[in-house]
XYZ file of C-alpha atoms in Angstrom:
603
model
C 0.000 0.000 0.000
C 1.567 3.297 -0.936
C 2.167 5.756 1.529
C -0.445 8.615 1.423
C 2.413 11.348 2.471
C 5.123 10.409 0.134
C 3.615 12.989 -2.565
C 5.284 15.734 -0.744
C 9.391 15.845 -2.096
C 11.424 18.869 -0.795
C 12.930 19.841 -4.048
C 9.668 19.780 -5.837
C 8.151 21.760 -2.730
C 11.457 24.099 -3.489
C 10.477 25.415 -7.071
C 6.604 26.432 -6.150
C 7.854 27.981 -3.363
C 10.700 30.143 -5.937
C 7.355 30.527 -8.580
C 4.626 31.360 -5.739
C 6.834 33.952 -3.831
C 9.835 34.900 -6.108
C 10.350 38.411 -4.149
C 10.021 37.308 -0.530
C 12.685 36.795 2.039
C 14.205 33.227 2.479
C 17.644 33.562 3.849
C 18.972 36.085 6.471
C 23.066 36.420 7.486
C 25.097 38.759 9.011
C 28.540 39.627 7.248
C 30.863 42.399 8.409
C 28.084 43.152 10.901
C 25.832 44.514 8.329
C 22.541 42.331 7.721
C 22.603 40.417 4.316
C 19.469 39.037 3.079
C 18.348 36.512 -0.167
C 15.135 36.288 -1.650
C 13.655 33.235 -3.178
C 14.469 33.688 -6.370
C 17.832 34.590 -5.532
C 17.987 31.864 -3.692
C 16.558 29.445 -6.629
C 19.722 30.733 -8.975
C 22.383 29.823 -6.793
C 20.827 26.483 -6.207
C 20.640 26.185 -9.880
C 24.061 27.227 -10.596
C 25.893 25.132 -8.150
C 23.561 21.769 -9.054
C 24.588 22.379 -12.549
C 28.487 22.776 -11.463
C 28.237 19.643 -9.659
C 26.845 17.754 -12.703
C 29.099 19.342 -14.482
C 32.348 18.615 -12.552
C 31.465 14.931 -11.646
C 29.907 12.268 -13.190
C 29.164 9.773 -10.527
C 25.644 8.672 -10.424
C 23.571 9.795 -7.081
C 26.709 10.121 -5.367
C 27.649 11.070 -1.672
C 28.973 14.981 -1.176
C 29.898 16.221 2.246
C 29.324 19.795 3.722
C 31.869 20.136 7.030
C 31.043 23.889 8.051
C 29.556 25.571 10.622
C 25.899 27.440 9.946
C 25.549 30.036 7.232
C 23.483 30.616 4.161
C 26.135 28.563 1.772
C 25.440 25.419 3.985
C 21.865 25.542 2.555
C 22.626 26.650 -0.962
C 24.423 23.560 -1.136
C 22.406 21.032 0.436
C 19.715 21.853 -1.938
C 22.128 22.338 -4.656
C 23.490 18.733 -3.771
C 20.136 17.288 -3.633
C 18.521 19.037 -7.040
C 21.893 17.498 -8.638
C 20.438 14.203 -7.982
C 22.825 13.177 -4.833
C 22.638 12.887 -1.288
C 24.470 15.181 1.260
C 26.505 13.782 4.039
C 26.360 16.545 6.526
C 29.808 16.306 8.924
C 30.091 18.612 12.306
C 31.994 21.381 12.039
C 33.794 21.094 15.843
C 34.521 16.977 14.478
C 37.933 16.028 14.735
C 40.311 15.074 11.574
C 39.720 11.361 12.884
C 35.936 12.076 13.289
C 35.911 13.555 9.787
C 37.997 10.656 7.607
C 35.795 7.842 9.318
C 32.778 9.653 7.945
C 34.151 10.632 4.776
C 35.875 7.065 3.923
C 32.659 5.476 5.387
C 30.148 7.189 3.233
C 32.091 7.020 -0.104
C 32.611 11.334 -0.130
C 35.134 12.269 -2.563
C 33.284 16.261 -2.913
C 34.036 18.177 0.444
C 31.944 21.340 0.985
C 33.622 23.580 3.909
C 33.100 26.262 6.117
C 36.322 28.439 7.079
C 39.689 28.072 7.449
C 39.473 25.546 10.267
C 37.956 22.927 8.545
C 39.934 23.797 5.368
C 42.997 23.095 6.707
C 41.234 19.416 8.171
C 40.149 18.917 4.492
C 43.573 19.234 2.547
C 44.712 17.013 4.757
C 42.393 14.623 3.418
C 42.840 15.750 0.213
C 46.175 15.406 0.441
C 46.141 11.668 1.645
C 43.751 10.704 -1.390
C 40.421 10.652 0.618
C 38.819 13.652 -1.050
C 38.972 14.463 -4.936
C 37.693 18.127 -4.164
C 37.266 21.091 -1.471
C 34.601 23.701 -2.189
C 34.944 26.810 0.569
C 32.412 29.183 1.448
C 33.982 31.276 3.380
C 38.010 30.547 3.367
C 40.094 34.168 2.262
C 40.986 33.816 -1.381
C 44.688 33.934 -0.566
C 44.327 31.142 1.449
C 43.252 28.702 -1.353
C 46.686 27.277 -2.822
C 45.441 23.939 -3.482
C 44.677 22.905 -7.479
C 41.844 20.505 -6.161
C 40.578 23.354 -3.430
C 38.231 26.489 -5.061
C 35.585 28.995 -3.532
C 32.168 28.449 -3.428
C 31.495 31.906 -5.853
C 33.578 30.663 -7.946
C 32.603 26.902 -8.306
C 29.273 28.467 -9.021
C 30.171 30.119 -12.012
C 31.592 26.582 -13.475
C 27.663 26.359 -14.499
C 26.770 26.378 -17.603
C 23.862 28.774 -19.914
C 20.793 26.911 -19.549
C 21.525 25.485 -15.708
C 18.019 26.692 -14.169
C 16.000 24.948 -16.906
C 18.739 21.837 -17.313
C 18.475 21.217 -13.317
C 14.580 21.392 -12.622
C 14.469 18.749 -15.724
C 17.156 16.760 -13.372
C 14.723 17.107 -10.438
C 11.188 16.497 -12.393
C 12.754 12.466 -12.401
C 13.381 12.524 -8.781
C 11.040 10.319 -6.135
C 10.443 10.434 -3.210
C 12.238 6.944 -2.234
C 15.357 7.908 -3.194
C 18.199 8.821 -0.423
C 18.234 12.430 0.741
C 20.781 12.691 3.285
C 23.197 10.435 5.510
C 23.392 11.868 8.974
C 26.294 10.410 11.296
C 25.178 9.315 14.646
C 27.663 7.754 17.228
C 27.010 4.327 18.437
C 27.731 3.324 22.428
C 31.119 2.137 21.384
C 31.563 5.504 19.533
C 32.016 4.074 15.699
C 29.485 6.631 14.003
C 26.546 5.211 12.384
C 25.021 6.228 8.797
C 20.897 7.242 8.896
C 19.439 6.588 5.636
C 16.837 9.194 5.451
C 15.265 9.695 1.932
C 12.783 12.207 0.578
C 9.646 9.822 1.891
C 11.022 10.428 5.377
C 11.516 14.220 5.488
C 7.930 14.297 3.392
C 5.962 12.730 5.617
C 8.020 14.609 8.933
C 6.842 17.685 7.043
C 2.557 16.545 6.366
C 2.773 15.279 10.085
C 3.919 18.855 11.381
C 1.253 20.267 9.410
C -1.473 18.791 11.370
C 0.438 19.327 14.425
C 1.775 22.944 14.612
C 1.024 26.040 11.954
C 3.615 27.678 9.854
C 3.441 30.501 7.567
C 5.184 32.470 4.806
C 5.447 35.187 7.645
C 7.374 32.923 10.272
C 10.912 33.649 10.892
C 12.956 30.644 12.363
C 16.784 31.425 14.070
C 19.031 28.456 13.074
C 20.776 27.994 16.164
C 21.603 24.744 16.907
C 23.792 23.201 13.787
C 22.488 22.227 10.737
C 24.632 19.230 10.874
C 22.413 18.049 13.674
C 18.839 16.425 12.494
C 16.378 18.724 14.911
C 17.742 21.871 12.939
C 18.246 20.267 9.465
C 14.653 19.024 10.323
C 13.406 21.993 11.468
C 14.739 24.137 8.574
C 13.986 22.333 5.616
C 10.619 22.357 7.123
C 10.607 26.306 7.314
C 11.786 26.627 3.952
C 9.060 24.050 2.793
C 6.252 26.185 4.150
C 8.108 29.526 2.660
C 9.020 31.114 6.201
C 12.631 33.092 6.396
C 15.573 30.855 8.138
C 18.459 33.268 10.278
C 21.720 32.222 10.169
C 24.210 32.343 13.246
C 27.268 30.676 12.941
C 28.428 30.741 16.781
C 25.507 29.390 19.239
C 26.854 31.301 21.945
C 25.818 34.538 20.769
C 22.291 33.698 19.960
C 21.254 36.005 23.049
C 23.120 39.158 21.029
C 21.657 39.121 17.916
C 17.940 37.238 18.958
C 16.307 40.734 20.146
C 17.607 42.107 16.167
C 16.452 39.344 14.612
C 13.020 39.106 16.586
C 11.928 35.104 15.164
C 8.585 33.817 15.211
C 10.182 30.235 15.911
C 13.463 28.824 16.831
C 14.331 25.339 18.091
C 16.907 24.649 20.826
C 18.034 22.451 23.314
C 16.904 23.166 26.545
C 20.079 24.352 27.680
C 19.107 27.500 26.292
C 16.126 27.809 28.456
C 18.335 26.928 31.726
C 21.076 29.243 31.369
C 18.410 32.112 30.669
C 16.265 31.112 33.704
C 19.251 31.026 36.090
C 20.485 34.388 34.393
C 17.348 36.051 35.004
C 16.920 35.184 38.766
C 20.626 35.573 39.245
C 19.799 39.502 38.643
C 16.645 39.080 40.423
C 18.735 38.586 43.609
C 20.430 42.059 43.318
C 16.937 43.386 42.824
C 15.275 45.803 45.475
C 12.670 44.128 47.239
C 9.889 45.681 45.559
C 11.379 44.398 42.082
C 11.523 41.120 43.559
C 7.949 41.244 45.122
C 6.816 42.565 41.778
C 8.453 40.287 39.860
C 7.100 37.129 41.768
C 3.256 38.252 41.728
C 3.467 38.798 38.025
C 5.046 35.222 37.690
C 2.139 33.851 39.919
C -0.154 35.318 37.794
C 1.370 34.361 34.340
C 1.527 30.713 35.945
C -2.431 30.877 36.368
C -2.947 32.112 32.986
C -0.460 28.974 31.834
C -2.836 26.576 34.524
C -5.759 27.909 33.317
C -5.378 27.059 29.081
C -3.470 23.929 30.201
C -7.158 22.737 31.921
C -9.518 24.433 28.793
C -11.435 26.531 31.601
C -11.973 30.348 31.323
C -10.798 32.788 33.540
C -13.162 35.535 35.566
C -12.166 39.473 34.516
C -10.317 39.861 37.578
C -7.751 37.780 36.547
C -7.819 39.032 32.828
C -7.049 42.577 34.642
C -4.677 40.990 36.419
C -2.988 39.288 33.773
C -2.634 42.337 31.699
C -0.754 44.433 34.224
C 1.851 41.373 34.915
C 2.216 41.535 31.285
C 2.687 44.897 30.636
C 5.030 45.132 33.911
C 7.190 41.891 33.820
C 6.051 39.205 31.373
C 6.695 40.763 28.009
C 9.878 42.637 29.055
C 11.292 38.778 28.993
C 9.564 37.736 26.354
C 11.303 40.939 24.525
C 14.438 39.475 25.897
C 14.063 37.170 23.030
C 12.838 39.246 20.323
C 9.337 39.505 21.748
C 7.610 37.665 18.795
C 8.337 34.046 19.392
C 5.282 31.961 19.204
C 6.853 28.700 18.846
C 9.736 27.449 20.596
C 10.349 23.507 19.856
C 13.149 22.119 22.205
C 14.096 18.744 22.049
C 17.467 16.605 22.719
C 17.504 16.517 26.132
C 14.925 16.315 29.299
C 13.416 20.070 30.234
C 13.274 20.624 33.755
C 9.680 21.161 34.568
C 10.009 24.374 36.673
C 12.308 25.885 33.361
C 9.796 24.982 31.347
C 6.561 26.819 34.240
C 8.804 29.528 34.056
C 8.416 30.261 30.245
C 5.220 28.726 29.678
C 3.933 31.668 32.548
C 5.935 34.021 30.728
C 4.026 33.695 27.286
C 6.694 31.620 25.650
C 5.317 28.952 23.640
C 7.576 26.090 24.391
C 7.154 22.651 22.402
C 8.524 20.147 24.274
C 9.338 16.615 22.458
C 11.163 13.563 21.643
C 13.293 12.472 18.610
C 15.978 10.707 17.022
C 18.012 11.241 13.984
C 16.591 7.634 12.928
C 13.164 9.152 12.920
C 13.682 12.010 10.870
C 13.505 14.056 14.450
C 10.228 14.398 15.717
C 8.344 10.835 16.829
C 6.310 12.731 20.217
C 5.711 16.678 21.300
C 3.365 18.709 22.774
C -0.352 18.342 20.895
C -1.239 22.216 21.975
C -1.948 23.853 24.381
C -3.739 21.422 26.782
C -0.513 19.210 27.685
C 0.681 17.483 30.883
C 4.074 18.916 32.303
C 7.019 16.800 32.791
C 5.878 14.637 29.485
C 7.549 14.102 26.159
C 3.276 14.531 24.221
C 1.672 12.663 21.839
C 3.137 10.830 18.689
C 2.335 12.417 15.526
C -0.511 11.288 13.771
C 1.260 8.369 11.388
C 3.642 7.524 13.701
C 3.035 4.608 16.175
C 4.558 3.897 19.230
C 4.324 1.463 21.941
C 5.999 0.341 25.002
C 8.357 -2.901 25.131
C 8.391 -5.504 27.707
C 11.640 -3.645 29.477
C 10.101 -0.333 28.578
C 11.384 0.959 25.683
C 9.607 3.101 23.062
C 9.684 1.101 19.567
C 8.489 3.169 16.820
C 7.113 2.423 13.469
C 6.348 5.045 10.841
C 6.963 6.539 7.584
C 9.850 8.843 8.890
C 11.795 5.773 10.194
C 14.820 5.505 8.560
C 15.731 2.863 5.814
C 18.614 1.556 7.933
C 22.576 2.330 8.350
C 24.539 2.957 5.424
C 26.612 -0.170 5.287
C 25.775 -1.445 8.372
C 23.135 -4.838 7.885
C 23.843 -6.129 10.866
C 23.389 -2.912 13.070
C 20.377 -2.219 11.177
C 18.745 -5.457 11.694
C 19.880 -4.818 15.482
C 17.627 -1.441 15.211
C 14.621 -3.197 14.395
C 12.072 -5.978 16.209
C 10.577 -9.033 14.203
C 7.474 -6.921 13.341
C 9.289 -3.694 11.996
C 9.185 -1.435 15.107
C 12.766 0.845 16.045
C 14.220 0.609 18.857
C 14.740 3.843 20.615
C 17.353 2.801 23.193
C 14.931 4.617 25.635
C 12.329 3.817 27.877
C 9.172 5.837 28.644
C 5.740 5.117 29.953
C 2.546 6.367 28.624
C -0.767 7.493 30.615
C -4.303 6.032 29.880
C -4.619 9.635 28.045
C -1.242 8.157 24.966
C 0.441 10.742 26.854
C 4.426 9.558 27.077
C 7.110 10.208 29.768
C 10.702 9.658 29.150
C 11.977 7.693 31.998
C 15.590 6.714 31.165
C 18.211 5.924 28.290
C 18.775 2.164 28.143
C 21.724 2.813 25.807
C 24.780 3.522 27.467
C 24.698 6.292 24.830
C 25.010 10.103 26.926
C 23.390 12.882 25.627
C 24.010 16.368 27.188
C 21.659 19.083 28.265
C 22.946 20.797 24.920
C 21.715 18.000 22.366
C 25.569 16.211 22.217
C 25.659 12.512 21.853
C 28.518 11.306 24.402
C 30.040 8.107 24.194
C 31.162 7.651 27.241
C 33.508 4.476 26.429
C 35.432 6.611 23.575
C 36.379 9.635 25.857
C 37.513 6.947 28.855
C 39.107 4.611 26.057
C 41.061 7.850 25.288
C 41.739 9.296 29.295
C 42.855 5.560 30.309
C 45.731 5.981 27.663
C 47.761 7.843 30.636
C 49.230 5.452 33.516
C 48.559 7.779 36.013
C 44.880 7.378 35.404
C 43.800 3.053 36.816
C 40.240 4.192 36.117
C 37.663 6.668 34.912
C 34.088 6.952 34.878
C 32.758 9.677 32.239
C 29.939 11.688 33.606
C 27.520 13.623 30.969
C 24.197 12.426 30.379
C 21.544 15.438 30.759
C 24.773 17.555 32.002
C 26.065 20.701 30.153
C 29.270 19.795 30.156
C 31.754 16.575 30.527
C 33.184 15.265 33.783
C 34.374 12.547 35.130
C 35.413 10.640 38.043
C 38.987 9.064 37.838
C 41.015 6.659 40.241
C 44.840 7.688 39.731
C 47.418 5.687 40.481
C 48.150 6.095 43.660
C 51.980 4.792 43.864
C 52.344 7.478 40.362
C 50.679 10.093 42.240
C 52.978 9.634 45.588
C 56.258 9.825 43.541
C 55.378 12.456 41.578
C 54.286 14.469 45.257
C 58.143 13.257 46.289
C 59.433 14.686 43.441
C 57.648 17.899 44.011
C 58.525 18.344 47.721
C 54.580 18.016 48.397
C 53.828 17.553 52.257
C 51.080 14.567 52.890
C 51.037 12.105 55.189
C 48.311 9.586 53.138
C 47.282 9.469 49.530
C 43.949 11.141 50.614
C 45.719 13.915 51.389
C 47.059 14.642 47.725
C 43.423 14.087 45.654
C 42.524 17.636 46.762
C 45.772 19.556 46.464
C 46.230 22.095 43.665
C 49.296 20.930 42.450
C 48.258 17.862 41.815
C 45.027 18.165 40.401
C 46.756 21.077 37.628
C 49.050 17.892 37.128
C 46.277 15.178 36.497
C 44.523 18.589 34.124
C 47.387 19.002 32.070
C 48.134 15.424 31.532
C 44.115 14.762 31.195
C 44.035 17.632 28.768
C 47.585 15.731 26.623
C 45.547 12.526 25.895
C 41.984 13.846 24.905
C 43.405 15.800 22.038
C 42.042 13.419 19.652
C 38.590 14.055 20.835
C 36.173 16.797 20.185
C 35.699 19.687 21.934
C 32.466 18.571 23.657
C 33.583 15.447 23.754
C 36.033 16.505 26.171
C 36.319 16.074 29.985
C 36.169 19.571 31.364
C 36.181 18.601 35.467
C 37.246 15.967 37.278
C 37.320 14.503 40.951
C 39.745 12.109 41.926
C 38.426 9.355 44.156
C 40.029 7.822 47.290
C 39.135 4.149 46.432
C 39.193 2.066 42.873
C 35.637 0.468 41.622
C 35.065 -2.841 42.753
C 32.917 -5.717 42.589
C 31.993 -5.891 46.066
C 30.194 -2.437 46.264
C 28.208 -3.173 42.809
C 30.538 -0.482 40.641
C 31.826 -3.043 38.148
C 30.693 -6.130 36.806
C 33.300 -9.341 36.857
C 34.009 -8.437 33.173
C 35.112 -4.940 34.778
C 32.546 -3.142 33.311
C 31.511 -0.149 34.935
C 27.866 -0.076 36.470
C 27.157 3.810 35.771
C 23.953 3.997 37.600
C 25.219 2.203 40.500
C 28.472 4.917 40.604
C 26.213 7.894 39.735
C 24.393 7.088 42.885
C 26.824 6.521 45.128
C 28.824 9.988 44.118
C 25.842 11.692 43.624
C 27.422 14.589 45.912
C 30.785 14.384 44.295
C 29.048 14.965 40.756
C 26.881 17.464 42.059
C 29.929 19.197 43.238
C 31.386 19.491 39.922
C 28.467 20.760 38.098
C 27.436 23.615 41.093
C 30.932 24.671 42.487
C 33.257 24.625 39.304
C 33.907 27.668 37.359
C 32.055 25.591 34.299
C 29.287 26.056 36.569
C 29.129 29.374 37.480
């Protein structure tokens, strides 16, 4: 039986938006801090041109072309370029090590390199150089800078197109379907070997006809990209903007998003909810140096937003007092932090991580439309979120309508759908792994659903870490990489729902007394060392020496040294030697809760 939503193809989608809406907005940057800006046709052109350059420069039949950057408007001019050529884009992060990045490459069959700056330019001749890569493209590497015969700029690939290249690549895309492969997104497995997701045009089709019944965009909606398009929430999330003719923002460092979100003023943006948490502690952390009136203030008008959230949450109507009420909290407090992020935000999708549920109050009392859910690259992102505005708090929602999901024996959501993915790219035996008997995925997480469908997220069965800001951790890479150094006998990575890495590590404790010798350090027992500052700048440094080969947020940023090794007799490894993470995350609960509230990470 053919699926009822696999009409819908993105590229097709793309040329009656260009037709329907030639003059309006589609892309939004910042360069030399002026505001640059693209319309749709403009934005129909350079897709054209590049397509055609592609086609024109190599021959390989629906091949596999990778774009390594961070976000800006050339990321998107050649995704779709890569896609109306025919191919499939292999999106690689941009903060992915040279390791990270040849795996990927090598594994997916990329000989075409698209790249950001001079970072990942320097990454890519390397791989060039070695035989990996055939060609760089750069979008925004100096001109001077490109000394390679096999490297050239993106302006300048463009113009490799030839007279006829809008007419010659919509007749490509008229013999496209929607079952053929759209994109290969890189996911890391629990032993931290990166996994292929076959998504094809079916997939991202039916994500967007699902949305559609779920949530309303327009032409008028304006969605910050701030989370990287390499990940498949905001490659999700934007192809989906595009596909309903909204404007997408480009930022290329997260961090600033708070700087530039009051210019910008969206009507959508999705996140992690790390976002949310760093805001709500910044805003009470000035609330404390408030008067006392400010504070009192402040609080009532919270109250009062929170009765207004209460209130549509239950479908009741409120009496006029409260309406008067309401309005005066607004005017005074509510919309001055709704302003704080551009003041016309009317949906807010987070996802990748659990939202704390008095974040998420906070927000919802403040006017701020937050769309809590739960997704997976396999599933083309969304599988649950909220259904509107009647929604229980502390859940994950409702599936979309086409998607089914139900709850395992040991708890874990299996989903079946038409955004599941067709498997991993070269990987039978993992994908067969993915799947029960009777079709279903399996999430690697457990949840539990009401008698209303309602689901809760209750805990990752894969070992698989996932921080507060959407990074997948695998914990046995970045301790396979720490153990390395003999003054570390054993590690336990810390970073599930977290913001950052830690860990907790058992030194060697005959290494660690020589070295104190050596020093002239005073102690009396071992115990007395774990704490001093010369040591613990020695275990840093030599910490910081061996993780090198991982990324950036891959990295362990604090650390406590423990008194005592793991053992078998207190439940903290298995005979094997395996750790038993929930057993040692709830026996140091204080010691991890040290590192995340006391460190200067945490402040």
């Amino acid at each position: 039986m053919s699926d009822p939503m696999a009409h819908v193809h993105l590229i097709h989608q793309l040329w009656q938006r260009i037709d329907a809406q030639p003059s309006r907005p589609a892309l939004r940057w910042q360069e030399a801090n002026q505001w640059m800006s693209m319309n749709w046709l403009e934005l129909g052109d350079q897709v054209c041109r590049c397509a055609d350059a592609i086609n024109l420069s190599h021959y390989i039949h629906k091949a596999h072309i990778g774009i390594f950057s961070r976000n800006m408007p050339q990321w998107t001019l050649a995704d779709l370029a890569i896609l109306a050529a025919g191919h499939a884009s292999v999106p690689v992060y941009p903060t992915n090590t040279l390791e990270q990045t040849r795996y990927i490459l090598k594994d997916a069959g990329v000989r075409v390199l698209f790249v950001g700056e001079i970072e990942q330019y320097h990454s890519a001749l390397e791989l060039l150089d070695e035989g990996t890569l055939d060609q760089i493209i750069t979008f925004d590497v100096p001109r001077h800078e490109i000394d390679h015969p096999k490297a050239i700029s993106f302006e300048d690939f463009c113009q490799l197109a030839n007279a006829g290249y809008m007419n010659r690549t919509r007749a490509v895309t008229a013999k496209q379907s929607t079952d053929e492969l759209l994109t290969l997104i890189y996911t890391s497995g629990t032993t931290g070997e990166p996994k292929g997701v076959m998504l094809d045009y079916a997939n991202f089709g039916a994500a967007f006809e699902m949305h559609d019944q779920r949530i309303r965009v327009t032409e008028k909606d304006v969605s910050l990209a701030m989370l990287p398009l390499s990940h498949i929430f905001e490659r999700a999330w934007h192809h989906y903007i595009l596909y309903r003719g909204g404007e997408v923002v480009y930022i290329r460092d997260p961090q600033s998003v708070m700087d530039v979100i009051e210019t910008v003023q969206p009507t959508c943006m999705c996140s992690v909810p790390r976002l949310y948490e760093k805001a709500y502690a910044m805003i009470h952390g000035r609330l404390e140096q408030a008067s006392w009136f400010r504070k009192a203030l402040f609080r009532w008008a919270t109250q009062v937003g929170e009765a207004e959230f209460d209130a549509q949450v239950k479908g009741v109507q409120t009496g006029w007092i409260h309406r008067l009420k309401h309005k005066i909290a607004d005017r005074l407090v509510l919309r001055k932090v709704r302003a704080r992020f551009g003041g016309r935000t009317r949906l807010l999708p987070a996802g990748g991580a659990r939202l704390a549920d008095d974040v998420n109050c906070f927000f919802q009392a403040m006017g701020m439309n937050i769309i809590h859910g739960f997704g997976l690259s396999e599933t083309t992102a969304t599988v649950t979120c909220y259904p509107g505005p009647q929604f229980e708090m502390g859940s994950i929602g409702t599936p979309l309508d086409g998607i089914d999901v139900k709850i395992a024996s040991d708890g874990e959501m299996l989903v079946k759908g038409p955004t599941v993915m067709r498997g991993y790219f070269n990987k039978p035996e993992a994908t067969a792994e993915a799947f029960t008997e009777d079709g279903y995925f399996r999430t690697g997480d457990a949840g539990i659903r009401n008698e209303y469908g309602t689901l809760f997220f209750t805990e990752r069965l894969k070992e698989l870490m996932k921080t507060s800001n959407g990074k997948y951790i695998a914990p046995q890479r970045v301790e396979g990489a720490i153990s390395k150094d003999p003054m570390i006998e054993q590690i336990a990575v810390i970073a599930d729902a977290r913001h950052f890495v830690s860990a907790l590590i058992v030194p060697c404790y005959t290494s660690l007394e020589a070295y104190a010798i050596e020093k002239g350090i005073q102690f009396r027992a071992v115990s007395d060392l774990l704490d001093h500052e010369a040591i613990q700048d020695y275990v840093r440094q030599r910490i910081q020496a061996v993780q090198q080969e991982l990324a950036k947020f891959e990295q362990v940023k604090q650390f406590t040294l423990l008194p005592q090794a793991f053992c078998m007799t207190r439940g903290e490894i298995t005979p094997t030697q395996k750790l038993r993470r929930k057993v040692i995350e709830s026996r140091f609960y204080q010691e991890i809760d040290a590192m995340y509230t006391s460190s200067p990470m945490a402040r």
